[in-house]
Coordinates of C-alpha atoms in Angstrom, one line a residue:
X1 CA 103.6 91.5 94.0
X2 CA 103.1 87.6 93.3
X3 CA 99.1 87.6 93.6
X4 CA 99.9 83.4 95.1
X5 CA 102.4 85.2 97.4
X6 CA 99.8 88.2 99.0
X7 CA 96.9 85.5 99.1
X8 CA 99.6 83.2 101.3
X9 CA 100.5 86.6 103.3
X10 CA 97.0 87.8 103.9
X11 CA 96.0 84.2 105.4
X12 CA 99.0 84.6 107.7
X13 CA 97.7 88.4 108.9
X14 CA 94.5 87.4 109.6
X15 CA 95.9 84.1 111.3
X16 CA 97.8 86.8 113.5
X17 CA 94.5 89.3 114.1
X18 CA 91.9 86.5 114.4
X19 CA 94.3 83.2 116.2
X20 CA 90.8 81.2 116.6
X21 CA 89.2 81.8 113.2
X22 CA 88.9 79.3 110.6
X23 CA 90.9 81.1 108.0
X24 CA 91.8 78.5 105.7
X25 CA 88.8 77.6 104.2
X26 CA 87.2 81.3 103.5
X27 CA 85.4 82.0 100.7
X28 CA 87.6 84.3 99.1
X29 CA 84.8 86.3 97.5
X30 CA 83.0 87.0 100.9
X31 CA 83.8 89.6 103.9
X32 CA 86.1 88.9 106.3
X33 CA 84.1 90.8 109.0
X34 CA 80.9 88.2 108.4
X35 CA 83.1 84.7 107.9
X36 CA 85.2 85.7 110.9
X37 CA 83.0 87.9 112.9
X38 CA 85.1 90.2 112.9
X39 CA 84.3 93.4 114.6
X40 CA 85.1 97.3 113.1
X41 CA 88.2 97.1 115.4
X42 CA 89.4 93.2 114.7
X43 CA 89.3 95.2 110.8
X44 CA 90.9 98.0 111.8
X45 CA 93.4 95.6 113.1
X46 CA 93.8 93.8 110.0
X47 CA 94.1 96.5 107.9
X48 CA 97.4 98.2 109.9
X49 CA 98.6 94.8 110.1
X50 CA 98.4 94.4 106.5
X51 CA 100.2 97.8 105.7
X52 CA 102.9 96.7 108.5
X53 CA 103.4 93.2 107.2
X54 CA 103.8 94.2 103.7
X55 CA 105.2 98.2 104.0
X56 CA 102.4 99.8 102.5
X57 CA 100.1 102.5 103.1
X58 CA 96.6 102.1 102.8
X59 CA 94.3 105.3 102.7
X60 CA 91.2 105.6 104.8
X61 CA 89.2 105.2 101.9
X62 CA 90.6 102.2 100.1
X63 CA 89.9 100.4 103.8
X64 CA 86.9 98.5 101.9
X65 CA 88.4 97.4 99.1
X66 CA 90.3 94.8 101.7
X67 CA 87.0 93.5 103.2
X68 CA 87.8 90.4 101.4
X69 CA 90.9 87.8 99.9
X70 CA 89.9 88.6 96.6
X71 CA 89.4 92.1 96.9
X72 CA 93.0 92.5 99.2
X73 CA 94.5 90.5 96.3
X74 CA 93.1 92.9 93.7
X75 CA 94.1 95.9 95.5
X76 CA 97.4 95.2 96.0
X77 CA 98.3 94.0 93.1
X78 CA 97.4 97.5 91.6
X79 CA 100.5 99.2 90.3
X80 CA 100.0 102.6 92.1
X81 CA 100.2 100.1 95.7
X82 CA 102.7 98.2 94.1
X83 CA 105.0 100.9 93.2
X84 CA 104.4 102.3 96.7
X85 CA 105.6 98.8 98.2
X86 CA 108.8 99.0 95.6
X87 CA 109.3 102.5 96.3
X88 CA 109.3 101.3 100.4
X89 CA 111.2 99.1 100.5
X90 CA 114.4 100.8 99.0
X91 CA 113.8 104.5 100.0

């Protein structure tokens, strides 16, 4: 995936999850949870959302590696995430 394309599509999910948050000018290197004040639910949230808005699954345990734009960026552009996405959408 386009990393210019998943930063544009992660601002749009957390548009959806938090509708009265300044999203546009996060720092892309800091949590979500403390620039939004996002609650462990409102995260939750964004994290199903995520996998729902861009057909991927998401393990438990890689849940922190989307705590910010950078690090959501990062981890899907991985190729085991990004083969699961491929692999999704034509199976």
């Amino acid at each position: 995936m386009n990393q210019q394309y998943l930063r544009e599509r992660i601002i749009q999910i957390l548009k959806q999850v938090a509708p009265d948050a300044d999203v546009e000018h996060l720092d892309p290197r800091h949590s979500f949870r403390d620039q939004l004040d996002m609650d462990s639910v409102d995260f939750l949230n964004f994290v199903l959302a995520i996998e729902a808005g861009l057909d991927v699954r998401i393990p438990d345990e890689d849940h922190m590696n989307l705590s910010t734009l950078d690090g959501c960026v990062a981890y899907l552009s991985r190729p085991p995430v990004a083969r699961a996405y491929a692999e999704a959408a034509h199976g």
